[in-house]
Every structure is written in C-alpha cells, then in structure tokens.
Tab-separated table of C-alpha atoms and ligand atoms in Angstrom:
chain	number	residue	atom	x	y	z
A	301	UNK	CA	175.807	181.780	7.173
A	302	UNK	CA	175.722	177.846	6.619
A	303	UNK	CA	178.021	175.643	8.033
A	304	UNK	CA	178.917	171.724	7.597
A	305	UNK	CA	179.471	169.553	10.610
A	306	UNK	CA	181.166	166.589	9.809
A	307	UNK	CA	179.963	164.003	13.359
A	308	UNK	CA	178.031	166.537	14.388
A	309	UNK	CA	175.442	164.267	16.248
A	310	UNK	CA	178.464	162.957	18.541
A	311	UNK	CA	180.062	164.330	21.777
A	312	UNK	CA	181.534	168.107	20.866
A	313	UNK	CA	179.647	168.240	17.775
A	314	UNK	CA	176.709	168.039	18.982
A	315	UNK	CA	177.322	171.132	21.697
A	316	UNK	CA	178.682	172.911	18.379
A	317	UNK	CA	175.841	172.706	16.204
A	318	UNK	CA	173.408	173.340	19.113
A	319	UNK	CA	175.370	176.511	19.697
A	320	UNK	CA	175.934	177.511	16.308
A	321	UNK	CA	171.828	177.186	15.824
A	322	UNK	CA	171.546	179.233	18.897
A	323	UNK	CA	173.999	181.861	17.614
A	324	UNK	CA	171.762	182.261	14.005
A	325	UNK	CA	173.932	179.611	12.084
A	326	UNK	CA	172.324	177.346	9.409
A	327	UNK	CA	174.016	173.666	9.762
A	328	UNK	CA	174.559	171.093	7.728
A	329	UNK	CA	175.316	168.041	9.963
A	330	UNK	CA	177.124	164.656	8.651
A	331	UNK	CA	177.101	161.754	10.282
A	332	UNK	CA	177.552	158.140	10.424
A	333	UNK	CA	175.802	157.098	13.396
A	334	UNK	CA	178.912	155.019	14.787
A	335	UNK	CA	179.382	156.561	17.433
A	336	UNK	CA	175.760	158.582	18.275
A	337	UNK	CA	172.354	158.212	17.094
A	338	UNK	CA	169.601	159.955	15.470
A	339	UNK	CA	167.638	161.347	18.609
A	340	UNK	CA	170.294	163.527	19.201
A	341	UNK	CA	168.657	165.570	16.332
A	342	UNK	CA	165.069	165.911	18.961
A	343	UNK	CA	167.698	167.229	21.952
A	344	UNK	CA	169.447	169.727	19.373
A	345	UNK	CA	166.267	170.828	18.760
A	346	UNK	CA	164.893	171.001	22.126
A	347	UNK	CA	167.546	173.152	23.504
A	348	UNK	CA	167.735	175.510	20.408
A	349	UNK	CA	164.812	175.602	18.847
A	350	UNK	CA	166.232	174.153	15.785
A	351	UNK	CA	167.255	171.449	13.476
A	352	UNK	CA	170.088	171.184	11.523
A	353	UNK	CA	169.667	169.819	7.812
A	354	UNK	CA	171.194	165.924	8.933
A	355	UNK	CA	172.602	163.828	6.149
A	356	UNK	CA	173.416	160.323	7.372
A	357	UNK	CA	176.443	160.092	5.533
A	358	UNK	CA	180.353	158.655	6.027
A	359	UNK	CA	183.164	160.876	5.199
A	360	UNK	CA	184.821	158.088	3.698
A	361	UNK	CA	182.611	157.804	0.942
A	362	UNK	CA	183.468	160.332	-1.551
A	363	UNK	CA	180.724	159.960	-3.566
A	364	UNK	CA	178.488	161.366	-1.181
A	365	UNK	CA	180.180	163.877	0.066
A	366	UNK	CA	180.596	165.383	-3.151
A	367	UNK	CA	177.140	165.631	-3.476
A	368	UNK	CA	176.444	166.818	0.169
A	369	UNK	CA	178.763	170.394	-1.845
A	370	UNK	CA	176.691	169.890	-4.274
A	371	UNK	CA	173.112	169.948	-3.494
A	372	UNK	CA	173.466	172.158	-0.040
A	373	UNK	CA	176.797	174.097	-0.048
A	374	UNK	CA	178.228	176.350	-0.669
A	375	UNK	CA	179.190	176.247	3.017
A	376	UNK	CA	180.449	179.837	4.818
A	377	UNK	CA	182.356	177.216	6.944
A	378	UNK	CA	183.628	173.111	7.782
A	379	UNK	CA	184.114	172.197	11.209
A	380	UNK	CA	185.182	168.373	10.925
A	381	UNK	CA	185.139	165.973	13.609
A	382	UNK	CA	183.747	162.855	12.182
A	383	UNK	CA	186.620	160.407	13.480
A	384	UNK	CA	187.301	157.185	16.091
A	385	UNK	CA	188.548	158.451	18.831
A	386	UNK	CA	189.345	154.789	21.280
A	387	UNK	CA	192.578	155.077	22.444
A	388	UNK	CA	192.618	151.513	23.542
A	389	UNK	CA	191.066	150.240	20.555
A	390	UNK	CA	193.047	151.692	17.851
A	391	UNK	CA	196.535	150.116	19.164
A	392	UNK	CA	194.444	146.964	18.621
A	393	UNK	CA	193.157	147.737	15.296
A	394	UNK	CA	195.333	150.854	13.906
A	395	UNK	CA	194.222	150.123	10.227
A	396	UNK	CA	190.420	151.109	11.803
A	397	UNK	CA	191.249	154.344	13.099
A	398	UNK	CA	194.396	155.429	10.093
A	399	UNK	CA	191.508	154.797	7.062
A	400	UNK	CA	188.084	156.596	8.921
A	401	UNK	CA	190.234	159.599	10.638
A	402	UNK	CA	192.414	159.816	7.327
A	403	UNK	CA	190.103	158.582	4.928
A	404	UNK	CA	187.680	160.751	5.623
A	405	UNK	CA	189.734	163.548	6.664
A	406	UNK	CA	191.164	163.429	2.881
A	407	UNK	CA	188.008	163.438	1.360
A	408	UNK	CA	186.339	166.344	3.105
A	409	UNK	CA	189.653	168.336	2.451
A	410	UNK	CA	189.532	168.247	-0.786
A	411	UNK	CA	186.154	169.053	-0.904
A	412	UNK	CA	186.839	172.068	0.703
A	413	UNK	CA	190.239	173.034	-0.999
A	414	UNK	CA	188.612	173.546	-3.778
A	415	UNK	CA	185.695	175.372	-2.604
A	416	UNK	CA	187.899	177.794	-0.498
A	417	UNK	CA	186.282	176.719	2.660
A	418	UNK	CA	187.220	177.944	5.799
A	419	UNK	CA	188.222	174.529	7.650
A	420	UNK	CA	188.006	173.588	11.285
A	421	UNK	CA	190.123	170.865	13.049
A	422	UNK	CA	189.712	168.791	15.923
A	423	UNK	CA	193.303	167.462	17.143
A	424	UNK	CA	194.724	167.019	19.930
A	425	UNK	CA	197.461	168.220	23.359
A	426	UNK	CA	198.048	164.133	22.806
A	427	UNK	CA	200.371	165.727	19.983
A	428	UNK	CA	202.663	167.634	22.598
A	429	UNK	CA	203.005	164.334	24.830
A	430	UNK	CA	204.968	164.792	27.813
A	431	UNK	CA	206.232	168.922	27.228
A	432	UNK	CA	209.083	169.561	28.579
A	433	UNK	CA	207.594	172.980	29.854
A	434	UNK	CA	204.489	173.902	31.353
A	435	UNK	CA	202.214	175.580	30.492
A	436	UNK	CA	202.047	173.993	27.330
A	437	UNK	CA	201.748	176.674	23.994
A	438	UNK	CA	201.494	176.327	20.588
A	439	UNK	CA	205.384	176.321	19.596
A	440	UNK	CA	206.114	173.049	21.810
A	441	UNK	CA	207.996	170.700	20.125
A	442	UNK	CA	205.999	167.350	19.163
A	443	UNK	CA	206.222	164.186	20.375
A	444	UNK	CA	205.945	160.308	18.681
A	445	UNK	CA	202.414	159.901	19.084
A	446	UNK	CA	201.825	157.022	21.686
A	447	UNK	CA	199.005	155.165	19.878
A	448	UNK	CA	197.427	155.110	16.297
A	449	UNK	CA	194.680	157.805	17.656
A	450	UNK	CA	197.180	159.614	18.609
A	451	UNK	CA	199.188	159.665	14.814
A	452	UNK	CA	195.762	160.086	12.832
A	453	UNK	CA	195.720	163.543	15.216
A	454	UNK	CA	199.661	164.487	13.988
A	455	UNK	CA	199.304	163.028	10.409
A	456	UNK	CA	195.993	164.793	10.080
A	457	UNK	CA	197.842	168.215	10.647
A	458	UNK	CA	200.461	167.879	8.123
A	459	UNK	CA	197.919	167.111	5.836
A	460	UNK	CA	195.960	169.748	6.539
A	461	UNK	CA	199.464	172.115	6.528
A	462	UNK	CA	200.356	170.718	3.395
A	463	UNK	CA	197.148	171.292	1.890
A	464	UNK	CA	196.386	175.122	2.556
A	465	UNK	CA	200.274	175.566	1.196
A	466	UNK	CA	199.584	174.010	-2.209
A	467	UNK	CA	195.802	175.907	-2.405
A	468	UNK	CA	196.433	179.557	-2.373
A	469	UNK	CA	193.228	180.957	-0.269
A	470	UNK	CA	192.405	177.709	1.722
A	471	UNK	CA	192.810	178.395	5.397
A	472	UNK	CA	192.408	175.996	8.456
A	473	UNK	CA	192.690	176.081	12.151
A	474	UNK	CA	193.890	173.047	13.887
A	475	UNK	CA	192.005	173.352	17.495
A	476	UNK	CA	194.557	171.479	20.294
A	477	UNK	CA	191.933	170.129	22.554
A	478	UNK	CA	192.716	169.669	26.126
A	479	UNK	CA	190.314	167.675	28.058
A	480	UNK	CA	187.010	167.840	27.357
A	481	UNK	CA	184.619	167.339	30.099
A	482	UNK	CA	180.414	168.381	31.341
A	483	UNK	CA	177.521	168.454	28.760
A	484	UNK	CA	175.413	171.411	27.658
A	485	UNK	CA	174.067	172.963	31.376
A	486	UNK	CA	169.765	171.831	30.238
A	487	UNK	CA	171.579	167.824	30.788
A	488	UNK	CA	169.823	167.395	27.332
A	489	UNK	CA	173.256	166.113	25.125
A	490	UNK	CA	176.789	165.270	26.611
A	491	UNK	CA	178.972	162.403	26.160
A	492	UNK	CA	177.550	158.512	25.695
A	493	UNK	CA	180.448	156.344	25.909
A	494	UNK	CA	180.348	153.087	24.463
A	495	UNK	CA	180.790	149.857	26.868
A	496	UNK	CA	183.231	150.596	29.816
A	497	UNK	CA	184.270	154.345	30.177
A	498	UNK	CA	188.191	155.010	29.441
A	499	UNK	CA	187.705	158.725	30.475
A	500	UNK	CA	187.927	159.879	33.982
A	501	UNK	CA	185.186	162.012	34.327
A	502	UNK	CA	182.434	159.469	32.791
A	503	UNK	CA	183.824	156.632	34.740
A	504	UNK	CA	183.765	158.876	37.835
A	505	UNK	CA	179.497	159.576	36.970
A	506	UNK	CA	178.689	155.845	36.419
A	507	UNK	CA	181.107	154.889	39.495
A	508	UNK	CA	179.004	157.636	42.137
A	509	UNK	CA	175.812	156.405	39.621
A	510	UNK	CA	176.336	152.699	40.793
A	511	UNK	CA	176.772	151.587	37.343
A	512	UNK	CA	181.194	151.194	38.268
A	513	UNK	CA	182.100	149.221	42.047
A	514	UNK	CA	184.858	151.704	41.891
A	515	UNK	CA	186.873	154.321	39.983
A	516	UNK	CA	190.188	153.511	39.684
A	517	UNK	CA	193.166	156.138	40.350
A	518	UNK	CA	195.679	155.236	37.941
A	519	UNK	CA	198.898	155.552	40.007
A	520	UNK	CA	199.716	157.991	42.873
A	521	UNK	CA	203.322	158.328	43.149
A	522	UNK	CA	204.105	160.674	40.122
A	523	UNK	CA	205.919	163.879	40.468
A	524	UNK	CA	203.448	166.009	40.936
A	525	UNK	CA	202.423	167.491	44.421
A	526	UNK	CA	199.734	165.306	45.342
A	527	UNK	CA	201.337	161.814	42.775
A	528	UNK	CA	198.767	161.654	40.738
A	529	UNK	CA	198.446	163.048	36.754
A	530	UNK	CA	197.552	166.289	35.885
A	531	UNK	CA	195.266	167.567	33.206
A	532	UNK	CA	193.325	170.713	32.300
A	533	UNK	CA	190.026	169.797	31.766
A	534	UNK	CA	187.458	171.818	29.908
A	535	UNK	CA	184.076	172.645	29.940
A	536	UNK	CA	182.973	171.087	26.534
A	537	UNK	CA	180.208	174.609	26.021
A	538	UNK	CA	183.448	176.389	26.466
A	539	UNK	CA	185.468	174.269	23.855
A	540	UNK	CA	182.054	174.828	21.688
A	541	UNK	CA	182.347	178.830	21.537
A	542	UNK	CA	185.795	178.255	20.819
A	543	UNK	CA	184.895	176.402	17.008
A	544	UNK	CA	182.485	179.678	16.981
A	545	UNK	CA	184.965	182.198	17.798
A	546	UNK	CA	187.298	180.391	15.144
A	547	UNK	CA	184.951	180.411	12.298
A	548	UNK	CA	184.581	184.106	13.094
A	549	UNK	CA	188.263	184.826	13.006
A	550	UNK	CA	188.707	183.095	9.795
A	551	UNK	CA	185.781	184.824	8.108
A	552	UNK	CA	186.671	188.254	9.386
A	553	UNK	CA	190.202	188.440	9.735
A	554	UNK	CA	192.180	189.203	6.242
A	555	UNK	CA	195.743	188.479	7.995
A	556	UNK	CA	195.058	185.255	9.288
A	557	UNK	CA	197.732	182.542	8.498
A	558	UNK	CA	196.933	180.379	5.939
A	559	UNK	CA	197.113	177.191	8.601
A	560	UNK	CA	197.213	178.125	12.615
A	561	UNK	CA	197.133	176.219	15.769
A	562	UNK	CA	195.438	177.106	18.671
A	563	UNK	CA	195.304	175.062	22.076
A	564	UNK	CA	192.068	175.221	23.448
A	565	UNK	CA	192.241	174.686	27.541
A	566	UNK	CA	191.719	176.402	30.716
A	567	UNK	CA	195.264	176.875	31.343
A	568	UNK	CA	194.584	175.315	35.149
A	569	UNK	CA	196.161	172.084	35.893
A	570	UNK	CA	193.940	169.730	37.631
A	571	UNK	CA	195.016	166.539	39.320
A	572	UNK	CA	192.896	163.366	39.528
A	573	UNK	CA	192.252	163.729	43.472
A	574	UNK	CA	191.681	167.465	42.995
A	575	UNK	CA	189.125	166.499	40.473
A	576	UNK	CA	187.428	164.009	42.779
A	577	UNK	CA	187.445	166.579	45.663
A	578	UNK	CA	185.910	169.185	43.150
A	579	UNK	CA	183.551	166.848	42.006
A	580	UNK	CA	182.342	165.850	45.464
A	581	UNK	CA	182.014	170.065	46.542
A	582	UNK	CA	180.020	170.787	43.428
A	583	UNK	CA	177.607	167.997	43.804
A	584	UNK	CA	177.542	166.732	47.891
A	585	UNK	CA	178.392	163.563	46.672
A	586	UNK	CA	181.136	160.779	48.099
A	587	UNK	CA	183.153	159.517	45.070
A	588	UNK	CA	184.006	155.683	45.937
A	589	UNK	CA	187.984	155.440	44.405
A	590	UNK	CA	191.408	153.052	45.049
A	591	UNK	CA	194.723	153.912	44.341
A	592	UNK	CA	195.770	151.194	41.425
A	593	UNK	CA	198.154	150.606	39.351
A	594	UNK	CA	199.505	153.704	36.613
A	595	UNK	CA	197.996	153.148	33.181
A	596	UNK	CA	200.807	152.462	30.469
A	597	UNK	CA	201.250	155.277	28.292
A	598	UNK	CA	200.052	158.075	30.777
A	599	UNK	CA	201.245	161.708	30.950
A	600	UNK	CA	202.519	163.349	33.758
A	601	UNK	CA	201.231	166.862	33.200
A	602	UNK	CA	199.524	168.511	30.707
A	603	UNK	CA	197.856	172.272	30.337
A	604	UNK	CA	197.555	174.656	28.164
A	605	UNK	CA	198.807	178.517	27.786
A	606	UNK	CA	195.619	179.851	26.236
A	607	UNK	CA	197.753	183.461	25.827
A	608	UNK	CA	196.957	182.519	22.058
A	609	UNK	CA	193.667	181.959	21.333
A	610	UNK	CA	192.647	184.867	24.273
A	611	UNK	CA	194.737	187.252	22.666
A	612	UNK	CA	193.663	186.424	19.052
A	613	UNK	CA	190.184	185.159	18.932
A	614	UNK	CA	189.135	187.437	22.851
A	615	UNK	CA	188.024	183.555	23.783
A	616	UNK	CA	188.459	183.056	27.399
A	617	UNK	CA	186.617	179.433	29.029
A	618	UNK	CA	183.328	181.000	31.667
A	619	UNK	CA	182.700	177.800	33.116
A	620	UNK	CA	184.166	176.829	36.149
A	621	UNK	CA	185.979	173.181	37.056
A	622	UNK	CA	182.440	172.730	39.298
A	623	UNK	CA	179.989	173.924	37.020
A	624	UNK	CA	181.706	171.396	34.340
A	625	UNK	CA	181.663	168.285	36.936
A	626	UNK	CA	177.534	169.084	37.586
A	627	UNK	CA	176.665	169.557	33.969
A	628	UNK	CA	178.367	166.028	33.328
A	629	UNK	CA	176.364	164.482	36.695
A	630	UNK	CA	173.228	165.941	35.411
A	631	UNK	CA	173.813	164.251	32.182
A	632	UNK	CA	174.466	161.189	33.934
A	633	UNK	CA	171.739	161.365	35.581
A	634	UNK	CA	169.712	162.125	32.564
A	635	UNK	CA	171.386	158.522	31.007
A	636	UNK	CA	170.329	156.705	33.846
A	637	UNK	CA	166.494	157.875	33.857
A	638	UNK	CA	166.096	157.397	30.018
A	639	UNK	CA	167.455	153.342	30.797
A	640	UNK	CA	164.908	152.751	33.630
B	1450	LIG	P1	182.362	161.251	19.169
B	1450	LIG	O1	182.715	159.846	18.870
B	1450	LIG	O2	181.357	161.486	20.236
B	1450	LIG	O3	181.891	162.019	17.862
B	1450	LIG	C1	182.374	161.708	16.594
B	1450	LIG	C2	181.173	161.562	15.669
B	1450	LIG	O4	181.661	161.286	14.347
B	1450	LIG	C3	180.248	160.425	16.064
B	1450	LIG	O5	178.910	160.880	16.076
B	1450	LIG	C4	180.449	159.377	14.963
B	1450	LIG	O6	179.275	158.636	14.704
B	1450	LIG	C5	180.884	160.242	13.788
B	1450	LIG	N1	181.737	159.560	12.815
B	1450	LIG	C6	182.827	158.793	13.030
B	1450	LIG	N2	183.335	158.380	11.849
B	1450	LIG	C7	182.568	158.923	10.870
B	1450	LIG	C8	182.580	158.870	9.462
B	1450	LIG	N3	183.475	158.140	8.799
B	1450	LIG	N4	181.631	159.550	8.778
B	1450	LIG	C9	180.693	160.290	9.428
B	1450	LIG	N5	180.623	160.344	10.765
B	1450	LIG	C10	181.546	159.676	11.479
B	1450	LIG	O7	183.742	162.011	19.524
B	1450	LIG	P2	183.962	163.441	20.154
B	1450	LIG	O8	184.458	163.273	21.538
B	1450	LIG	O9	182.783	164.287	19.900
B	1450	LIG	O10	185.198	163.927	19.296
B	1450	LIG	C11	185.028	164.720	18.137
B	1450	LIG	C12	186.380	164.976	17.513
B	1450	LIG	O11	187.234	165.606	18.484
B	1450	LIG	C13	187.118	163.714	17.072
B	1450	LIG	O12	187.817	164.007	15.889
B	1450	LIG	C14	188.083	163.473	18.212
B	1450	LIG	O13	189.207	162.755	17.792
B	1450	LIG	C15	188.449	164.888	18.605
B	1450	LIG	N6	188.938	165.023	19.977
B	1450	LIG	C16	188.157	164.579	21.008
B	1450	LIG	C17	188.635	164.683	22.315
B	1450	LIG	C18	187.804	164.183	23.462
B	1450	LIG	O14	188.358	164.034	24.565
B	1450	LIG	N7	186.510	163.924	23.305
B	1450	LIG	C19	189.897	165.239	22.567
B	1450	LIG	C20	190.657	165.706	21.481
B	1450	LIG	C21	190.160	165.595	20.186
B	1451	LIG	N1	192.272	158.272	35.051
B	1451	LIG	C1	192.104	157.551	36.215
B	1451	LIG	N2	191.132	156.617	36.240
B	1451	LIG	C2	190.314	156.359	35.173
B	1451	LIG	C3	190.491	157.122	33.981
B	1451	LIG	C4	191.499	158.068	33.968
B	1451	LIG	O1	192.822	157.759	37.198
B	1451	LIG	O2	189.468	155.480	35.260
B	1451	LIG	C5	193.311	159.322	35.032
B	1451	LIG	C6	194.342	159.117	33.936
B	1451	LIG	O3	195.387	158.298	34.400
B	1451	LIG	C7	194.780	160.556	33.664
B	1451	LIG	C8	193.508	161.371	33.944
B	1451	LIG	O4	192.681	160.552	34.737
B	1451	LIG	O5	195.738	160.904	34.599
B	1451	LIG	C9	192.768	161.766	32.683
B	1451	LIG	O6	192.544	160.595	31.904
B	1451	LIG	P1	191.617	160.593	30.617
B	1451	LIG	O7	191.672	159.218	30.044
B	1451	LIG	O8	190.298	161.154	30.944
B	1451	LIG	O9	192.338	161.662	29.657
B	1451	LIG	P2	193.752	161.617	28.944
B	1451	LIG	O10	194.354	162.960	29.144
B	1451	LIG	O11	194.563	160.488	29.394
B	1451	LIG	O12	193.382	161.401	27.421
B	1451	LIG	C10	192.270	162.055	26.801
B	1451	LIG	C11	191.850	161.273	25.578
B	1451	LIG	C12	192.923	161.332	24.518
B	1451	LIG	C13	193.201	162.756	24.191
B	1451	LIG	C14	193.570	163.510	25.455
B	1451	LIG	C15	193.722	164.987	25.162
B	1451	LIG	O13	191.594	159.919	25.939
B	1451	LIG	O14	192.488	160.713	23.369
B	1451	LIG	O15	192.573	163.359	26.454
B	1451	LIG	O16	192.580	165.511	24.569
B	1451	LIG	F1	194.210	162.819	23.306
C-alpha cells in the first residue's frame, strides 16, 4: 500500500508518516519546507526504520504535482495537510493563507478526483466555534469562521463535499481536529513553532524551559468552573492512528459515504489551570503563569463526542492528558539540547 503525504515533514505529518512506515505503509511525502525542514527525514527514519520517498515540492504548483501521480502513484491513499496554519498571521495577510490552503488544496483534489483516491482532510473544531452544546458531534451547526485560517478550514470542506458529489467513486474524510498536543514518546519529532509560540502547550515548555519569563493565562473569569477556557487536547500519536484507522475504513468499507466527518478528540474537557496542574504532576515541575488579559476571539468550551469515529472506525485515544504533556517536555527538551 503507498500513500501520499502532502506536509508530511511538519507537525502531525510527520507522526503520520512515521506511523504509517511503522505500520508497513510505503509513503510518498510532499513538502515545501515552510514550515519544517529536511532532517526531519533522519528522525522519521530513526524511529521507524524507514524513509519515505520525499519530493520537495509545493502543492500550489500544479505542474509538479501532476508529475509526483505520474512518476510514483498510483497512490492506495492522500492524506493532505500541506497548509499555513497562523492564526494571528492570516487576519494580517488572509490572501497568504486563502491561495496556499486553497490553492493547493484544489490542485491535489483534482489530482485525486480523477484517480479515485481515497482522500484525507485535516480541518478543524475551529469550524463549530462556540457550540451551543457540549460535547461537541459531528451534526453541530457551523459557525462564521473567526479568522482567514479558520475559513480556508470551512471553504476547504465544501470543496471537498462538492467534489466527491460531482466524481462518482471519489470519497474523503474531513478529520475535525481538536487540540493537538505531545510529540512521538522517543522525543525524536514534535512540534517546532516558528518565533513566539501562540499555542498553550509549547509556550507552557519554553516558559518552564526558560526560553518565556512567563506563560500567560488568557482570562480567568469565564463561565466555566474554574474561569478559564476549556479545550480537549489530544495526544498528537493518538490523532496519528486516527489518519490510519481512516485510510483503513475507506479502503475496506464498501458503504462508506461518499464525504464524512469525523471529530477527532478525547472527548475530556480540559481547562488551562487543569492543564498546568497536569503538566506540573506528570513532570515535578513548577509552571511560572499570570492571570492576563482574555485573548480576542477565544472560545469558551470546546470537546468533542468521539461516539463517531469509536463506533465507526473502533478508534479510541490510549494516551493519557500526562503522558501527552511529558512527550511534549521531552521534545522540548530535545529542542533545547540540539541549540546548545
Ligand atoms: P505544520 O505547519 O507543522 O505542517 C504543515 C506542513 O506543510 C509544513 O511542513 C509545511 O512546510 C508544509 N506546507 C505548507 N504549505 C505547503 C505547500 N504549499 N506545499 C507543500 N508543503 C506545504 O502544521 P501541522 O500542525 O502539522 O498541521 C497540519 C495540518 O493540520 C494543517 O492543514 C493544519 O491546518 C491542520 N490542523 C492543525 C491543527 C494544529 O493544532 N496543529 C489543528 C487543526 C488542524
Ligand atoms: N492560552 C493561554 N495562554 C497562551 C496560549 C493559549 O492561556 O499563551 C489558552 C487559550 O486562551 C485557550 C487555550 O489556552 O483557552 C488553548 O489555546 P490554543 O491557542 O493552544 O488553542 P485554540 O483552541 O485556541 O486554537 C488551536 C489552534 C486553532 C485550531 C484550534 C482547534 O490555534 O488554529 O486549536 O484545532 F483551530
């Protein structure tokens, strides 16, 4: 079985293509290097004891994506996640973010409309905004996205809808992502964010690694039983099996839905000083924080019902909230070391 990874060198898809080597997968990986780099290939290797076939291309250039079908598909499967993914940055430059996530996510579709290739989704809870009911599934209304990131995420589902309607035998899953947290247990790949951390969970590493005075807690007075915002984060090995199991159900199963959503969480709703507290009993470490100011833009409460993708695809997350905090300090760690 071969399968394309479209930014497979970056955060998740490098966890995915280490696991689908592990698992007896052949991978084709695509990348850009915009947001990773090439040694990524060495750690992939390390922990599996394979390399993917790399190909340092952009999605947006159809040219070369073409010929990616051509010289090394056909592919058994696409799992795409080449995209920006800045918050921040794309309500400052939304043209950035609307041509690489749809751009590319145009080309690489009809690539594999036409080939019939099972397709893989990254998107995002940032679709269901603030639910009206928690736990959040899969029929929850949708919300106006809040930034441009957010739209590329919504307008790259209707495409994708639209797409397996008009090409009878094309089928996609759109994976809901909640919050994607740790690195691969060996601390050998994980997430390198560029210049100042807008994630919790890295800006709580470099904050205990010195590298931060101080992580900020963005507002405590929320309605929620301790005020501040509530997430369900998840272990990024366990949102790796999860592209796995999916590719499985759309090769095997004959009555899947031409386009299906799936959330992809742990279906626990974490706070911010929950997470602190968890992070500080997994690792016997004193997180330095202040109560400021809420970030603009923030969601209350957010996490999953995984009844779907449990019941469907038998996926159920195996790592706990701890073992998810000390995979992503070991990786810190790891960062750290490799800069000295
Ligand atoms: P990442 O930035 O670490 O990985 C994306 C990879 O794609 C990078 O290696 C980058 O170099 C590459 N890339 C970007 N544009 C490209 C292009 N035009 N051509 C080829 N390669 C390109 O991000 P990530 O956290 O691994 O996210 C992967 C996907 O999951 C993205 O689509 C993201 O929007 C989505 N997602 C991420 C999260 C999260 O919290 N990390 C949550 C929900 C959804
Ligand atoms: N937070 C802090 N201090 C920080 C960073 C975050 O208190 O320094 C708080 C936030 O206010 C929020 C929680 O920690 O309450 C989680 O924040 P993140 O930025 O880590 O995650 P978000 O849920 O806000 O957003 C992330 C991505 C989105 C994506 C969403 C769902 O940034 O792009 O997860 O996958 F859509």
């Amino acid at each position: 079985m071969k399968v394309l990874v479209t930014g497979g060198l970056g955060y998740i898809g490098s966890h995915v293509t280490t696991l689908l080597l592990s698992s007896g997968y052949a991978v084709v990986c695509l990348d850009n290097l915009d947001n990773s780099s090439e040694d990524v290939l060495e750690r992939i290797k390390a922990i599996s004891g394979k390399s993917p076939e790399f190909k340092a291309v952009d999605v947006r250039d159809k040219i070369a994506l073409q010929q990616v079908f051509t010289m090394h598909g056909p592919f058994d499967g696409i799992i795409h996640f080449a995209a920006y993914k800045a918050v921040e940055e794309s309500i400052k430059k939304p043209l950035k973010y609307y041509e690489n996530n749809i751009t590319g996510l145009i080309n690489i579709l009809s690539c594999a409309s036409v080939t019939n290739t099972p397709f893989i989704f990254s998107s995002s809870c940032t679709v269901y905004g603030q639910a009206k009911e928690l736990p959040i599934d899969e029929s929850a209304p949708l919300q106006p996205a809040v930034s441009p990131y957010g739209n590329t995420k919504k307008m790259g589902e209707e495409i994708i809808r639209d797409t397996c309607q008009s090409s009878k035998g094309f089928k996609a899953i759109l994976l809901r992502y909640f919050n994607p947290i740790g690195a691969h247990p060996s601390g050998k790949i994980g997430e390198k964010p560029k210049g100042v951390p807008q994630n919790l969970v890295p800006y709580l590493t470099q904050t205990v690694a010195g590298i931060r005075p101080i992580l900020n807690v963005f507002g405590n007075q929320y309605d929620t039983p301790d005020g501040t915002c509530i997430r369900d984060y998840i272990h990024v090995m366990d949102l790796a099996q999860a592209h796995i199991d999916s590719l499985v159900y759309l090769l095997k199963d004959m009555n899947v839905e031409s386009c299906e959503v799936f959330n992809v969480g742990t279906g626990n709703g974490v706070s911010v000083l929950e997470l602190i507290i968890a992070f500080e009993r997994a690792t016997g470490l004193k997180v330095p924080y202040t109560i400021s100011a809420p970030r603009a833009g923030d969601t209350v409460s957010a996490y999953a019902s995984t009844k779907k993708i449990t019941h469907t695809m038998k996926w159920k997350p195996k790592y706990t909230l701890e073992e998810a905090l000390l995979s992503a300090w070991k990786w810190e760690q790891q960062l750290i070391s490799k800069s000295k």
